[in-house]
mmCIF file of C-alpha atoms in Angstrom:
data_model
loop_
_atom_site.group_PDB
_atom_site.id
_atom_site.type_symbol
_atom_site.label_atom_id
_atom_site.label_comp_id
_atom_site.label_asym_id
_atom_site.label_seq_id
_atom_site.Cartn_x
_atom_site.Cartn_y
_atom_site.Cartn_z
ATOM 1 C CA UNK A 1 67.548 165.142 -68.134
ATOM 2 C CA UNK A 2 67.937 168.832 -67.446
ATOM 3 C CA UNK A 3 65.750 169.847 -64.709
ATOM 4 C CA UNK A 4 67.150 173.416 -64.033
ATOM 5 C CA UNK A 5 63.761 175.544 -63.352
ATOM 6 C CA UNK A 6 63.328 179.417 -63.939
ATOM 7 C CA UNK A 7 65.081 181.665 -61.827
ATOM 8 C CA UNK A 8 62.324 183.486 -60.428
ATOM 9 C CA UNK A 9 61.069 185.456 -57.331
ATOM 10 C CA UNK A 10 57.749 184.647 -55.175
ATOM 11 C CA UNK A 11 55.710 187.628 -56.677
ATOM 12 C CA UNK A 12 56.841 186.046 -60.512
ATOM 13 C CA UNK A 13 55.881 182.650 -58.818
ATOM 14 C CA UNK A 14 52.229 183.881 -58.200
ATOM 15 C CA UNK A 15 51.700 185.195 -61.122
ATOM 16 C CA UNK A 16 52.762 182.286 -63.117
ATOM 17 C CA UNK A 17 50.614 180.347 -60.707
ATOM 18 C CA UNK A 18 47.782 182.645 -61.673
ATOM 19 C CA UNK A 19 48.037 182.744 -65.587
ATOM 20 C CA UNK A 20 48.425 178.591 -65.103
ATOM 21 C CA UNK A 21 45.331 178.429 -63.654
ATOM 22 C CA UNK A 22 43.685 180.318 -66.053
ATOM 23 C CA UNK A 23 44.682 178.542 -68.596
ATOM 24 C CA UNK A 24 44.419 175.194 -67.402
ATOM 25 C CA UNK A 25 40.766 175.494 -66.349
ATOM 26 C CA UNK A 26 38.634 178.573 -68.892
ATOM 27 C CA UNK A 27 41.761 178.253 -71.819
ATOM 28 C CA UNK A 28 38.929 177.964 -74.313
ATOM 29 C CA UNK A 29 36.683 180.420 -72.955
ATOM 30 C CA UNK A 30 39.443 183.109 -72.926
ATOM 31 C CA UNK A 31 41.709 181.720 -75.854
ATOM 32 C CA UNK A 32 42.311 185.069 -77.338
ATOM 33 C CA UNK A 33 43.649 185.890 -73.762
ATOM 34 C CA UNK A 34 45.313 182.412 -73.500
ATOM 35 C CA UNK A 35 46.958 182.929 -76.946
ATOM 36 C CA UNK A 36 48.562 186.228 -75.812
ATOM 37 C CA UNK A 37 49.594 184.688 -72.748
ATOM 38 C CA UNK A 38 50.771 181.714 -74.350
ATOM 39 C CA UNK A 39 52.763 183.010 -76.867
ATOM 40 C CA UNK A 40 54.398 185.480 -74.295
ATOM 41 C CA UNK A 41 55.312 182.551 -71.763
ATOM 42 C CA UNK A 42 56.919 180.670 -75.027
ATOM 43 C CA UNK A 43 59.128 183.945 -76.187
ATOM 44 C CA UNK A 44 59.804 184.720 -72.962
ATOM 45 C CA UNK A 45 61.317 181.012 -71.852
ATOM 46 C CA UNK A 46 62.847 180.906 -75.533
ATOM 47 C CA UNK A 47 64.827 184.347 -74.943
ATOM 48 C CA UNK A 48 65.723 183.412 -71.550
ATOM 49 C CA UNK A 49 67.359 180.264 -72.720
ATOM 50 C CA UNK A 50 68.781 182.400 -75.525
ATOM 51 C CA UNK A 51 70.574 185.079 -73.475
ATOM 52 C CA UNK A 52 73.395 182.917 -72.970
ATOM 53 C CA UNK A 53 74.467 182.322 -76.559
ATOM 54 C CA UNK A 54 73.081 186.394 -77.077
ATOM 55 C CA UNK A 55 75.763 187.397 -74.562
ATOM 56 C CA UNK A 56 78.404 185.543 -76.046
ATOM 57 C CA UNK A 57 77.751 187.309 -79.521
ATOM 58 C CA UNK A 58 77.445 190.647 -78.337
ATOM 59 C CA UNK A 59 79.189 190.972 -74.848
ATOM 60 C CA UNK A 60 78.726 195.074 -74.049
ATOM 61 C CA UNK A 61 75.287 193.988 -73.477
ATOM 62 C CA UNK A 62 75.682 191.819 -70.990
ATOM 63 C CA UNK A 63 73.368 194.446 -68.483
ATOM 64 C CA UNK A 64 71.129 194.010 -65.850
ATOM 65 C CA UNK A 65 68.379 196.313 -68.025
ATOM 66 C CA UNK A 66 69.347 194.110 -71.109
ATOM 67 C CA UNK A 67 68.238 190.775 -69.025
ATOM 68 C CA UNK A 68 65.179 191.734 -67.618
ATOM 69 C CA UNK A 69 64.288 193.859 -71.078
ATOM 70 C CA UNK A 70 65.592 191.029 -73.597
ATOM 71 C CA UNK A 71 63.040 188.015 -72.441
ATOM 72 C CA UNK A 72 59.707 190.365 -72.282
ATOM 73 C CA UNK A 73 60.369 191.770 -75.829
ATOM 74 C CA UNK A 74 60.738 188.382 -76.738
ATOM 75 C CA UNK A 75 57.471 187.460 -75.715
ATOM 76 C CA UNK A 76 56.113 190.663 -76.376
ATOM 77 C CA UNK A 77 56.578 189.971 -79.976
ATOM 78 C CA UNK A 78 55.715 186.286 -80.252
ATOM 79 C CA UNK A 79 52.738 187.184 -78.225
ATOM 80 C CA UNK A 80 51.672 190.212 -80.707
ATOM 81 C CA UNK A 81 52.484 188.242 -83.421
ATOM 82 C CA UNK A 82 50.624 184.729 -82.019
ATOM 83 C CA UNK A 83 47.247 187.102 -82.196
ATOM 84 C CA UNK A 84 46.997 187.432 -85.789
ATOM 85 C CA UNK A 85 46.140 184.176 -86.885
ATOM 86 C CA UNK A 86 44.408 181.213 -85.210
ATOM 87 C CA UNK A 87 45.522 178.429 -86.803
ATOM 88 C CA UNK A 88 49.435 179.976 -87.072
ATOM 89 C CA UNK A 89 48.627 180.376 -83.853
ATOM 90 C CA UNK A 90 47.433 176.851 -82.371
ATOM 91 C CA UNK A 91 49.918 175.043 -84.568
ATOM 92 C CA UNK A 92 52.808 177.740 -83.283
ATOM 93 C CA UNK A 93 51.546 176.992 -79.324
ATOM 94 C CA UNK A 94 51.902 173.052 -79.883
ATOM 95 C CA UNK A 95 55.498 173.431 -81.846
ATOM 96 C CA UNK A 96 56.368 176.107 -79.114
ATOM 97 C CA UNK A 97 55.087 173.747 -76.603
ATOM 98 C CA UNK A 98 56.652 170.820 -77.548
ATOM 99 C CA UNK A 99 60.334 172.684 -78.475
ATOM 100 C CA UNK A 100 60.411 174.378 -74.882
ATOM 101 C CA UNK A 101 59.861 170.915 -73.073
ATOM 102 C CA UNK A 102 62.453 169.385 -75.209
ATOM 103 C CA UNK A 103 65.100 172.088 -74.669
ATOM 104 C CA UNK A 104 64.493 172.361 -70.886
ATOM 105 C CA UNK A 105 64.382 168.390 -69.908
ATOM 106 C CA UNK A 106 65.810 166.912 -72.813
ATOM 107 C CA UNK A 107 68.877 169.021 -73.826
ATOM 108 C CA UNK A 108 69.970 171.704 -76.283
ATOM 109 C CA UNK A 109 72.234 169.514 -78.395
ATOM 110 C CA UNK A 110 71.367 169.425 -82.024
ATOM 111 C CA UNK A 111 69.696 166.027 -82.493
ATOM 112 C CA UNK A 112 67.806 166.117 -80.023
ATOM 113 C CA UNK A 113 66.690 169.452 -80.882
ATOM 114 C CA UNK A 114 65.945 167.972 -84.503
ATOM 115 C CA UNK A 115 63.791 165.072 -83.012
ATOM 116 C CA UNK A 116 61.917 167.593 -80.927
ATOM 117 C CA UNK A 117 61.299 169.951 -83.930
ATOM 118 C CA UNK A 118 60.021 166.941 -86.088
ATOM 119 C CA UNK A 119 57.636 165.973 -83.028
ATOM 120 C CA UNK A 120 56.461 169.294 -82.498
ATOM 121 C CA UNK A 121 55.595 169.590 -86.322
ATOM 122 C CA UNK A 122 53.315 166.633 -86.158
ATOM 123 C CA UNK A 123 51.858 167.452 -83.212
ATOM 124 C CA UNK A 124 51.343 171.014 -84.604
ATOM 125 C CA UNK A 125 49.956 169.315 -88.041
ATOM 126 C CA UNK A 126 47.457 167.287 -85.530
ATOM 127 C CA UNK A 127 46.237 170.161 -83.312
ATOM 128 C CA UNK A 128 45.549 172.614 -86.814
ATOM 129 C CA UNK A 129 43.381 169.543 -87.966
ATOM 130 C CA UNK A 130 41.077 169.354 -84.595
ATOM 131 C CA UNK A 131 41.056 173.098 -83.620
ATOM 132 C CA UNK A 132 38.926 172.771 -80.526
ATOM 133 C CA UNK A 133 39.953 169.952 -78.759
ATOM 134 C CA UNK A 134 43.772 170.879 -79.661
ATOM 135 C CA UNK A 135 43.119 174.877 -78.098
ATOM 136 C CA UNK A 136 41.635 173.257 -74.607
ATOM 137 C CA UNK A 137 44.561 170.570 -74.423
ATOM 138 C CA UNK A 138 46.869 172.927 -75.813
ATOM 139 C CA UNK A 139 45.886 175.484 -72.593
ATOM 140 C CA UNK A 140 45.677 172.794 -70.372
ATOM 141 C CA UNK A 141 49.098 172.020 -71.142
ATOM 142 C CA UNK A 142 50.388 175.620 -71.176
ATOM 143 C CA UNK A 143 48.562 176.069 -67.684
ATOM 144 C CA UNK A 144 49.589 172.611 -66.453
ATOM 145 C CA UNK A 145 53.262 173.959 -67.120
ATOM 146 C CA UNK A 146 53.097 177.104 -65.417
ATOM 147 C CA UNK A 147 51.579 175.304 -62.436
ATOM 148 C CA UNK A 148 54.300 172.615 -62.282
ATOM 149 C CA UNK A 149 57.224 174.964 -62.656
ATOM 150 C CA UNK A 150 55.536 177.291 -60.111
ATOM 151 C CA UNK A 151 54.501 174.541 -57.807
ATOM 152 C CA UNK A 152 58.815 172.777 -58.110
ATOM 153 C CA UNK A 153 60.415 176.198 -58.035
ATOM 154 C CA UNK A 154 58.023 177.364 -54.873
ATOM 155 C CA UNK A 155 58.401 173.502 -53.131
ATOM 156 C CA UNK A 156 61.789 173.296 -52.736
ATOM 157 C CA UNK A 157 61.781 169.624 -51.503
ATOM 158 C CA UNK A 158 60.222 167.986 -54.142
ATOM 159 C CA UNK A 159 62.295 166.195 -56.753
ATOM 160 C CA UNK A 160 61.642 167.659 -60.134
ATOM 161 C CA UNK A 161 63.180 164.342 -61.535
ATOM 162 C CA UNK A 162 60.614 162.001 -60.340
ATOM 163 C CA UNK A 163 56.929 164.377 -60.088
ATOM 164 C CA UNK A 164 57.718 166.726 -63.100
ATOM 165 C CA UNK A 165 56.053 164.356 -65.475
ATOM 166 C CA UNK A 166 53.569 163.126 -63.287
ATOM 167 C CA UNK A 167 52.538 166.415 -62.463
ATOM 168 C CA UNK A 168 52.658 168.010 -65.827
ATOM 169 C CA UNK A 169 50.317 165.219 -66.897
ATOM 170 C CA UNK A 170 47.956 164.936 -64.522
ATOM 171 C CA UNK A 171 47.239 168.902 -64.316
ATOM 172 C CA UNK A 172 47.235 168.689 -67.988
ATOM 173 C CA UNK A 173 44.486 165.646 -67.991
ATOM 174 C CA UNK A 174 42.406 167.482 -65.128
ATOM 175 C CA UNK A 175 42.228 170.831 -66.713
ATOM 176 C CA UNK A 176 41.287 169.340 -70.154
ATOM 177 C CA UNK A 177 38.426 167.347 -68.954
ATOM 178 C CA UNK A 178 37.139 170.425 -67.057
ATOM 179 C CA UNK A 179 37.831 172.565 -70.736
ATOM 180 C CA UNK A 180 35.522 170.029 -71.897
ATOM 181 C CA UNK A 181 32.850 169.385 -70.079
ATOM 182 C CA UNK A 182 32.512 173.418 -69.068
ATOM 183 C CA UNK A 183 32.303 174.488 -72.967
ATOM 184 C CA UNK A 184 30.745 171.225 -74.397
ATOM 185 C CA UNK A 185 27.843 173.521 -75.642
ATOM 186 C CA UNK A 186 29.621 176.339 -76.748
#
């Protein structure tokens, strides 16, 4: 497994920490917000894990500028684009979701890319066919995430090998049974 965790700074940290736990606990309430958010967090990981194979293709822009600039237009446009329609945009989060877990702790190699993509479809097929209960665990999830990766990258000494999971799924049970009992009547 391939536990290599963003590169980031405390202040990127916090706010990571901040958007998780927005997510993870009023996802629902603020799904518009959560999309956005959402869909950023996904382009931006994607074009991070991008830049490599980017660089090798076009080399002269291999800048500090082009780094930091690459990954936020990245999820500046799946983020834009992740407003427009709700149930592009739930079945897009759960694909997203499911690709990004698969290329950061399972590998980038081609099957099991293939295996994740076929997951993430029927998980995405799934979510489109129970729209509420798929947006609060699919923010739950996304906020779970952020939390976990904020929480191992911050916490130096804890093994990402042996809590990741634990942790992912735990957050990701707690914040959807808060989702759910909080917005049962709207």
């Amino acid at each position: 497994m391939n536990f290599n965790l963003i590169n980031v700074q405390i202040p990127e940290i916090i706010v990571m920490a901040l958007f998780g736990v927005i997510l993870l606990l009023f996802g629902y309430r603020v799904k518009q917000v959560a999309f956005f958010v959402i869909w950023f967090l996904i382009g931006y990981t994607l074009m991070q894990n991008f830049m490599p194979t980017l660089m090798k293709w076009v080399p002269q822009m291999d800048t500090e500028l082009f780094h930091i600039l690459m990954p936020i237009a990245g999820g500046l446009l799946l983020a834009m684009m992740g407003l427009s329609i709700e149930k592009l945009c739930v079945g897009g989060l759960v694909f997203g979701l499911t690709m990004i877990i698969t290329m950061k702790y399972f590998g980038n190699d081609v099957p099991t890319l293939c295996v994740g993509a076929i997951i993430g479809v029927i998980l995405a097929a799934a979510a489109v066919n129970m729209m509420k209960p798929a947006i609060i665990i699919t923010t739950a999830l996304a906020g779970a995430y952020c939390l976990t990766v904020a929480l191992l990258t911050w916490q130096k000494g804890i093994d990402p090998t042996i809590f990741y999971f634990p942790i992912l799924i735990g957050l990701t049970a707690v914040g959807a049974v808060f989702q759910s009992n909080s917005t049962k009547h709207l």
